[in-house]
CSV table of C-alpha atoms in Angstrom, one decimal:
chain,number,residue,atom,x,y,z
A,100,MET,CA,172.7,101.8,125.3
A,101,SER,CA,174.4,100.4,129.0
A,102,GLU,CA,172.1,99.1,130.9
A,103,ARG,CA,172.4,100.1,134.6
A,104,PRO,CA,172.9,97.2,136.8
A,105,ASP,CA,171.4,98.3,139.5
A,106,ARG,CA,167.9,99.0,137.6
A,107,ARG,CA,167.6,96.5,135.1
A,108,PRO,CA,167.3,92.9,135.6
A,109,PRO,CA,170.6,90.4,135.4
A,110,PRO,CA,171.8,89.2,132.1
A,111,SER,CA,170.5,85.8,133.8
A,112,GLY,CA,167.1,86.1,133.7
A,113,LYS,CA,166.4,85.7,137.2
A,114,ARG,CA,164.3,88.7,138.8
A,115,PRO,CA,166.1,90.9,142.1
A,116,GLY,CA,165.3,88.8,145.3
A,117,TRP,CA,164.1,92.0,147.2
A,118,ARG,CA,160.9,92.4,145.5
A,119,ARG,CA,159.5,88.9,144.5
A,120,PRO,CA,160.5,85.1,145.1
A,121,THR,CA,160.9,82.8,141.8
A,122,PRO,CA,158.2,81.8,140.2
A,123,PRO,CA,157.0,77.9,140.8
A,124,PRO,CA,157.4,76.0,137.6
A,125,ALA,CA,153.4,75.7,137.1
A,126,THR,CA,151.9,78.7,135.5
A,127,PRO,CA,149.1,79.8,137.5
A,128,PRO,CA,145.6,80.6,137.2
A,129,ALA,CA,145.2,84.1,135.0
A,130,SER,CA,142.6,84.8,138.1
A,131,GLY,CA,144.0,84.1,141.4
A,132,GLY,CA,147.8,84.8,143.0
A,133,ALA,CA,151.3,82.7,142.5
A,134,ALA,CA,151.6,79.9,144.5
A,135,GLY,CA,154.6,80.7,146.8
A,136,ALA,CA,155.9,81.9,150.3
A,137,ARG,CA,153.9,85.4,149.5
A,138,PRO,CA,150.5,84.8,148.3
A,139,THR,CA,149.9,87.3,145.6
A,140,PRO,CA,147.0,89.7,146.1
A,141,ALA,CA,144.1,89.0,144.2
A,142,PRO,CA,142.2,90.8,141.8
A,143,THR,CA,140.1,93.7,142.6
A,144,GLY,CA,137.3,92.8,141.0
A,145,PRO,CA,134.9,96.0,139.1
A,146,PRO,CA,136.8,98.6,141.1
A,147,ASP,CA,140.1,97.5,138.4
A,148,HIS,CA,138.1,98.4,136.0
A,149,ARG,CA,137.2,101.8,137.1
A,150,SER,CA,141.0,102.9,138.2
A,151,VAL,CA,143.7,101.0,135.4
A,152,ILE,CA,143.4,103.0,132.6
A,153,ASP,CA,145.6,101.4,130.9
A,154,SER,CA,148.4,98.7,131.7
A,155,ALA,CA,151.1,97.3,129.6
A,156,VAL,CA,154.7,94.8,129.9
A,157,TYR,CA,157.1,95.8,127.4
A,158,ARG,CA,160.5,93.9,126.3
A,159,ASP,CA,163.0,95.8,124.7
A,160,GLY,CA,160.8,99.1,124.8
A,161,ARG,CA,158.2,96.8,122.7
A,162,ARG,CA,154.3,96.2,124.4
A,163,ILE,CA,154.0,92.0,124.3
A,164,ALA,CA,151.3,92.6,126.6
A,165,SER,CA,147.9,94.8,127.7
A,166,PRO,CA,146.5,92.8,130.9
A,167,THR,CA,143.2,94.3,131.9
A,168,THR,CA,143.5,93.9,135.7
A,169,LEU,CA,146.3,94.4,138.1
A,170,ALA,CA,146.4,90.3,138.8
A,171,GLU,CA,147.5,89.7,135.1
A,172,THR,CA,149.8,92.4,135.0
A,173,PHE,CA,151.8,90.8,138.0
A,174,ARG,CA,151.5,87.0,136.3
A,175,ARG,CA,152.9,88.9,132.9
A,176,LEU,CA,155.9,90.4,134.7
A,177,ARG,CA,156.7,87.8,136.2
A,178,GLU,CA,156.7,85.0,133.1
A,179,GLU,CA,158.6,88.2,131.1
A,180,PRO,CA,162.6,88.2,133.8
A,181,ASP,CA,163.9,91.6,131.7
A,182,GLY,CA,160.4,93.0,131.2
A,183,MET,CA,159.2,96.3,132.3
A,184,ALA,CA,155.7,96.8,133.4
A,185,TRP,CA,153.7,100.2,133.2
A,186,ILE,CA,150.7,100.6,135.1
A,187,GLY,CA,148.4,103.9,134.5
A,188,LEU,CA,145.4,104.5,137.2
A,189,HIS,CA,143.8,107.2,138.4
A,190,ARG,CA,142.0,107.4,141.6
A,191,PRO,CA,142.8,104.1,142.3
A,192,THR,CA,141.4,102.3,145.5
A,193,GLU,CA,143.3,101.7,149.0
A,194,PRO,CA,142.4,97.5,147.7
A,195,GLU,CA,144.5,98.1,144.6
A,196,LEU,CA,147.6,100.1,145.6
A,197,HIS,CA,148.2,98.0,148.5
A,198,SER,CA,148.3,94.4,146.4
A,199,LEU,CA,151.0,97.0,144.2
A,200,ALA,CA,153.1,97.8,147.2
A,201,ALA,CA,152.6,93.9,148.4
A,202,GLU,CA,153.8,93.1,144.8
A,203,PHE,CA,156.3,95.7,144.7
A,204,ASN,CA,157.7,96.6,147.6
A,205,LEU,CA,156.1,100.2,147.7
A,206,HIS,CA,157.0,101.8,150.7
A,207,GLU,CA,153.7,102.6,153.1
A,208,LEU,CA,154.8,106.5,153.2
A,209,ALA,CA,154.6,107.0,149.6
A,210,VAL,CA,151.7,104.5,149.1
A,211,GLU,CA,149.6,107.0,152.0
A,212,ASP,CA,150.6,110.0,149.9
A,213,ALA,CA,149.2,108.4,146.9
A,214,LEU,CA,146.2,107.4,148.6
A,215,GLU,CA,145.4,110.9,150.7
A,216,ALA,CA,146.6,112.9,147.5
A,217,HIS,CA,146.9,116.6,148.0
A,218,GLN,CA,150.9,116.7,148.4
A,219,ARG,CA,153.2,119.5,147.4
A,220,PRO,CA,155.7,118.6,144.6
A,221,LYS,CA,158.2,116.2,145.7
A,222,LEU,CA,161.1,113.1,145.2
A,223,GLU,CA,161.9,110.9,147.4
A,224,ARG,CA,163.6,107.3,147.5
A,225,TYR,CA,162.6,104.2,148.9
A,226,GLY,CA,165.5,101.8,148.3
A,227,ASP,CA,165.6,100.9,144.7
A,228,THR,CA,162.0,103.1,144.2
A,229,LEU,CA,162.0,106.3,143.5
A,230,PHE,CA,158.4,108.3,144.6
A,231,VAL,CA,157.6,111.5,142.4
A,232,VAL,CA,154.4,113.8,142.9
A,233,LEU,CA,153.8,116.1,141.0
A,234,ARG,CA,151.3,118.7,140.1
A,235,ALA,CA,150.1,118.9,136.2
A,236,ALA,CA,148.0,122.3,135.0
A,237,ARG,CA,146.0,123.0,132.3
A,238,TYR,CA,144.3,126.3,131.4
A,239,LEU,CA,140.5,126.1,130.5
A,240,ASP,CA,139.6,128.8,128.3
A,241,ALA,CA,135.9,129.0,128.8
A,242,PRO,CA,136.3,130.1,132.7
A,243,GLU,CA,139.3,131.5,132.1
A,244,GLU,CA,141.1,130.1,134.9
A,245,VAL,CA,144.2,127.2,136.1
A,246,GLU,CA,143.1,124.0,137.3
A,247,PHE,CA,145.8,121.7,138.7
A,248,GLY,CA,146.0,117.9,138.7
A,249,GLU,CA,148.1,115.9,141.0
A,250,LEU,CA,150.5,113.0,139.6
A,251,HIS,CA,152.2,110.1,141.8
A,252,VAL,CA,154.9,107.9,140.4
A,253,PHE,CA,156.6,104.8,141.5
A,254,VAL,CA,159.5,103.8,140.2
A,255,GLY,CA,161.6,100.5,140.6
A,256,PRO,CA,163.6,98.6,138.8
A,257,ASP,CA,161.3,96.8,136.2
A,258,PHE,CA,158.0,98.9,136.7
A,259,LEU,CA,156.6,102.7,136.8
A,260,ILE,CA,153.6,103.2,138.1
A,261,THR,CA,151.4,106.3,137.7
A,262,VAL,CA,148.6,107.1,140.6
A,263,ARG,CA,146.7,110.5,138.5
A,264,HIS,CA,144.4,112.7,140.9
A,265,GLY,CA,142.8,115.1,138.2
A,266,ALA,CA,142.5,115.5,134.6
A,267,ALA,CA,145.7,116.7,134.0
A,268,PRO,CA,148.0,115.1,132.6
A,269,ASP,CA,147.0,113.0,129.1
A,270,LEU,CA,149.3,110.5,130.1
A,271,SER,CA,147.9,108.3,127.2
A,272,ALA,CA,149.9,110.7,124.7
A,273,VAL,CA,153.0,110.1,126.5
A,274,ARG,CA,153.2,106.2,126.8
A,275,ARG,CA,152.0,106.3,122.9
A,276,ARG,CA,155.1,108.3,122.0
A,277,MET,CA,157.0,106.5,124.2
A,278,GLU,CA,156.1,103.5,122.3
A,279,GLU,CA,156.9,104.9,119.3
A,280,SER,CA,159.9,105.3,119.9
A,281,PRO,CA,161.1,101.9,121.2
A,282,GLU,CA,164.7,102.8,121.3
A,283,LEU,CA,164.1,105.2,124.2
A,284,LEU,CA,161.8,103.0,126.3
A,285,SER,CA,164.3,100.4,126.2
A,286,LEU,CA,166.2,102.7,128.5
A,287,GLY,CA,164.3,101.1,131.5
A,288,PRO,CA,161.1,102.8,133.8
A,289,GLU,CA,163.6,105.7,134.3
A,290,ALA,CA,162.9,106.9,130.3
A,291,ALA,CA,159.3,106.9,131.2
A,292,LEU,CA,159.4,108.8,134.1
A,293,TYR,CA,161.6,111.7,132.1
A,294,ALA,CA,158.6,111.9,129.2
A,295,ILE,CA,155.9,112.5,132.3
A,296,LEU,CA,158.4,114.9,133.6
A,297,ASP,CA,158.5,116.6,130.0
A,298,ALA,CA,155.0,116.2,129.7
A,299,VAL,CA,154.1,117.5,132.2
A,300,VAL,CA,156.5,120.9,132.2
A,301,ASP,CA,155.5,121.2,128.5
A,302,GLY,CA,151.5,121.4,129.6
A,303,TYR,CA,152.9,124.1,131.8
A,304,ALA,CA,153.0,126.3,128.3
A,305,PRO,CA,149.4,127.1,127.5
A,306,VAL,CA,149.2,128.2,130.9
A,307,VAL,CA,151.5,130.7,131.3
A,308,ALA,CA,150.4,131.6,127.7
A,309,GLY,CA,146.8,131.9,128.6
A,310,VAL,CA,148.1,133.5,132.5
A,311,GLN,CA,149.9,135.9,130.1
A,312,ASN,CA,147.0,136.7,128.3
A,313,ASP,CA,144.7,137.7,131.1
A,314,VAL,CA,147.2,140.1,132.6
A,315,ASP,CA,147.0,141.9,129.6
A,316,GLU,CA,143.2,142.1,130.0
A,317,ILE,CA,143.2,142.6,133.9
A,318,GLU,CA,145.9,145.9,132.9
A,319,THR,CA,143.6,147.5,129.9
A,320,GLU,CA,140.6,146.5,132.6
A,321,VAL,CA,142.5,148.3,135.5
A,322,PHE,CA,142.8,151.7,133.2
A,323,ARG,CA,139.6,151.7,132.3
A,324,GLY,CA,138.0,151.5,135.7
A,325,ASP,CA,136.6,148.4,135.8
A,326,PRO,CA,134.8,147.8,138.7
A,327,GLU,CA,135.1,143.9,139.2
A,328,VAL,CA,139.3,143.6,138.2
A,329,SER,CA,139.7,143.6,142.2
A,330,ARG,CA,138.2,140.7,142.0
A,331,ARG,CA,139.8,138.9,139.4
A,332,ILE,CA,143.4,140.1,140.1
A,333,TYR,CA,143.2,138.5,143.5
A,334,GLU,CA,141.7,135.1,142.3
A,335,LEU,CA,144.4,135.1,139.6
A,336,SER,CA,146.7,135.8,142.1
A,337,ARG,CA,145.7,132.5,144.6
A,338,GLU,CA,146.0,130.4,140.7
A,339,MET,CA,149.8,132.2,140.8
A,340,VAL,CA,150.3,131.2,144.4
A,341,GLU,CA,149.6,127.5,142.9
A,342,PHE,CA,151.5,127.5,140.1
A,343,GLN,CA,154.2,128.3,141.9
A,344,ARG,CA,153.6,126.2,144.5
A,345,ALA,CA,153.8,123.5,141.3
A,346,THR,CA,156.9,124.4,139.6
A,347,ARG,CA,158.9,126.0,142.2
A,348,PRO,CA,160.3,122.2,143.3
A,349,LEU,CA,160.5,120.9,140.4
A,350,VAL,CA,163.5,123.0,139.7
A,351,GLY,CA,165.4,121.4,143.2
A,352,MET,CA,163.7,118.3,142.3
A,353,LEU,CA,165.5,118.1,138.3
A,354,HIS,CA,168.6,119.0,140.1
A,355,ALA,CA,168.3,116.0,142.3
A,356,LEU,CA,168.1,113.7,139.6
A,357,MET,CA,170.5,115.0,138.1
A,358,ALA,CA,173.1,115.1,140.6
A,359,GLY,CA,172.5,111.3,140.8
A,360,PHE,CA,173.5,110.6,137.1
A,361,ALA,CA,177.1,109.0,137.7
A,362,LYS,CA,175.9,107.0,140.9
A,363,TYR,CA,173.1,105.6,139.2
A,364,GLY,CA,174.7,105.3,135.7
A,365,THR,CA,171.9,107.4,133.7
A,366,ASP,CA,171.9,106.7,129.9
A,367,GLU,CA,173.8,109.8,128.1
A,368,GLU,CA,170.5,110.3,126.4
A,369,LEU,CA,168.2,110.3,129.8
A,370,GLN,CA,170.6,113.0,130.9
A,371,ARG,CA,170.3,115.1,128.0
A,372,TYR,CA,166.4,115.0,128.2
A,373,LEU,CA,166.3,115.6,131.7
A,374,ARG,CA,168.7,118.4,131.4
A,375,ASP,CA,166.5,119.9,128.5
A,376,VAL,CA,163.0,119.4,131.3
A,377,ALA,CA,165.2,121.5,133.5
A,378,ASP,CA,165.2,124.4,131.1
A,379,HIS,CA,161.6,124.5,130.9
A,380,VAL,CA,160.8,124.2,133.9
A,381,THR,CA,163.2,126.9,135.4
A,382,HIS,CA,161.8,128.8,132.3
A,383,THR,CA,158.5,128.1,134.1
A,384,SER,CA,159.0,129.3,137.2
A,385,GLU,CA,160.8,132.3,136.2
A,386,ARG,CA,157.4,133.3,134.3
A,387,VAL,CA,155.1,132.6,137.3
A,388,ASP,CA,157.3,134.7,139.4
A,389,GLY,CA,157.3,137.5,137.6
A,390,PHE,CA,153.5,136.7,136.9
A,391,ARG,CA,152.9,137.0,140.8
A,392,GLN,CA,155.2,140.2,140.9
A,393,ALA,CA,153.0,141.8,137.8
A,394,LEU,CA,149.9,140.8,139.9
A,395,THR,CA,150.7,142.6,142.9
A,396,GLU,CA,151.5,145.9,141.1
A,397,ILE,CA,149.0,146.3,139.7
A,398,LEU,CA,146.7,145.3,142.6
A,399,THR,CA,148.5,148.4,143.6
A,400,VAL,CA,148.3,150.4,141.3
A,401,ASN,CA,144.2,149.7,141.4
A,402,ALA,CA,144.1,150.6,145.0
A,403,THR,CA,145.7,153.6,143.7
A,404,LEU,CA,143.5,154.7,140.9
A,405,VAL,CA,140.5,153.3,143.1
A,406,SER,CA,141.5,155.8,145.7
A,407,GLN,CA,142.1,158.7,143.3
A,408,GLN,CA,138.7,157.7,141.6
A,409,GLN,CA,137.0,157.7,145.2
A,410,ASN,CA,138.8,161.2,146.2
A,411,ALA,CA,137.4,162.8,142.7
A,412,GLU,CA,133.6,161.5,144.2
A,413,MET,CA,134.4,163.1,147.4
A,414,ARG,CA,135.3,166.3,146.1
A,415,ALA,CA,132.5,166.4,143.4
A,416,LEU,CA,129.7,165.4,146.2
A,417,ALA,CA,131.4,168.1,148.3
A,418,GLU,CA,131.1,170.9,145.7
A,419,ALA,CA,127.6,168.9,144.9
A,420,GLY,CA,127.4,170.1,148.9
A,421,PHE,CA,128.9,173.5,148.6
A,422,GLU,CA,127.2,174.3,145.7
A,423,GLN,CA,123.5,173.0,147.4
A,424,ASN,CA,124.4,175.0,150.6
A,425,GLU,CA,124.9,178.1,148.6
A,426,GLU,CA,122.1,178.2,147.0
A,427,ILE,CA,120.3,177.1,150.3
A,428,LYS,CA,121.6,180.8,151.9
A,429,LYS,CA,120.1,182.4,148.8
A,430,ILE,CA,117.0,180.4,149.1
A,431,SER,CA,116.5,181.1,152.7
A,432,SER,CA,117.5,184.7,152.5
A,433,TRP,CA,115.0,186.3,149.6
A,434,ALA,CA,112.3,183.6,151.9
A,435,ALA,CA,113.4,186.2,155.1
A,436,ILE,CA,113.2,189.5,153.2
A,437,LEU,CA,110.1,188.3,152.0
A,438,PHE,CA,108.7,187.4,155.5
A,439,ALA,CA,109.2,190.7,156.9
A,440,PRO,CA,106.3,192.9,154.8
A,441,THR,CA,104.4,189.4,154.9
A,442,LEU,CA,104.3,189.8,158.5
A,443,VAL,CA,103.8,193.7,158.5
A,444,GLY,CA,101.1,193.2,156.3
A,445,THR,CA,99.4,190.5,158.3
A,446,ILE,CA,99.7,192.1,161.3
A,447,TYR,CA,97.7,195.2,159.4
A,448,GLY,CA,95.5,193.2,157.9
A,449,MET,CA,94.0,191.9,161.2
A,450,ASN,CA,89.8,192.6,161.2
A,451,PHE,CA,90.0,194.3,165.0
A,452,GLU,CA,88.0,197.5,165.3
A,453,THR,CA,90.5,199.0,168.2
A,454,MET,CA,93.5,199.0,166.3
A,455,PRO,CA,95.9,201.9,166.8
A,456,GLU,CA,97.2,203.9,164.2
A,457,LEU,CA,94.0,202.4,162.0
A,458,ARG,CA,92.8,205.5,161.8
A,459,TRP,CA,95.8,207.2,161.5
A,460,ALA,CA,96.4,209.4,157.8
A,461,ALA,CA,100.0,208.5,157.4
A,462,GLY,CA,99.6,204.7,158.7
A,463,TYR,CA,99.9,202.9,154.9
A,464,PRO,CA,102.9,205.0,154.1
A,465,PHE,CA,104.5,204.5,157.6
A,466,ALA,CA,103.8,200.6,156.9
A,467,ILE,CA,105.2,201.0,153.2
A,468,LEU,CA,107.5,202.5,154.4
A,469,LEU,CA,108.3,199.9,157.0
A,470,MET,CA,108.2,197.3,154.8
A,471,ALA,CA,110.7,198.9,152.3
A,472,VAL,CA,113.7,199.5,155.7
A,473,VAL,CA,112.8,195.8,157.3
A,474,CYS,CA,113.5,194.4,153.6
A,475,VAL,CA,116.3,196.7,152.7
A,476,SER,CA,118.0,196.5,156.3
A,477,LEU,CA,118.0,191.6,155.8
A,478,TYR,CA,119.1,192.3,151.9
A,479,VAL,CA,122.2,194.6,153.0
A,480,ILE,CA,123.1,192.1,155.8
A,481,PHE,CA,122.7,189.0,153.9
A,482,LYS,CA,125.0,190.8,150.5
A,483,LYS,CA,127.6,191.3,153.4
A,484,ARG,CA,127.3,187.6,154.6
A,485,ASP,CA,127.6,186.8,150.8
A,486,TRP,CA,124.5,185.1,151.1
A,487,LEU,CA,123.1,186.8,148.2
């Protein structure tokens, strides 16, 4: 396989002058910096052990050293003119990133992005250094939600630095897979970059499967009338927005890398590798777009069903109110009919000695007849009004 003259060290073994001066003859102590025009950053101490997940120096695709500190990694890389350093960090401190920037001439804007995180996926070139931001994702089965992580990758002629913010992706598996294929890793840092891209994109597949299952469950809940389904649709829609932000820019980023194949002399094997990753990203992006569209339609259907249910409930309430009103009319009508004889009987039942008609022989039949006439009259009136 051909080497890239602009990305790999020259055959003479001399380091490119743009990055670091030629090491002095004497070997510097492991705990200090290299003596020369520019001092080597001092080791970061205990924080180095917390954030440096794995650091290794490779030659011809094989690990030849596993330094435990950044300073030791810098020293070992100087001792291997044809070597490559792969440094994996998790939430590094500002001094650590600044020491890396000083050693590998990383651009300050890229370092600032790696410190602050919360960046959208992008690809930037700063001279011979490539800066890539990726958004990894993983599906959590217990809470049925998608968790996103952020990964920053610095790729130079003889180094690859990963700065991870979050649990995903599992770069240790990527490193093991590459170390099991030294012929691929010997192609340089770009081979490791493409392996990381492939791991991030492959990590989207379980997320897509989990989201597909959630969408199916939501459809069932919608037609079952689950009152909590609206909240679940909203939460999943927000996750799909984040998923879109993670996958959509990757399509353009990978096409930009493929457009530079000829310019940067990318190995043919890596070209095939990257095209395969681009195909997977495009497929995933289309699936995510489909999920978001489906959730929008489900939300519309759910709103329609909820509206229909509310209308049915309002109609039932109106019918119940109408029936109740009819019953009240009947009760009121009979109460009025019964009130008439009660009123007459009450008047004639008062114990007054000088009341008229008390000694009238026809008084009793008259009172009975009066009660009957009033009751019949009220019944006829209420019946005509459909109250009875």
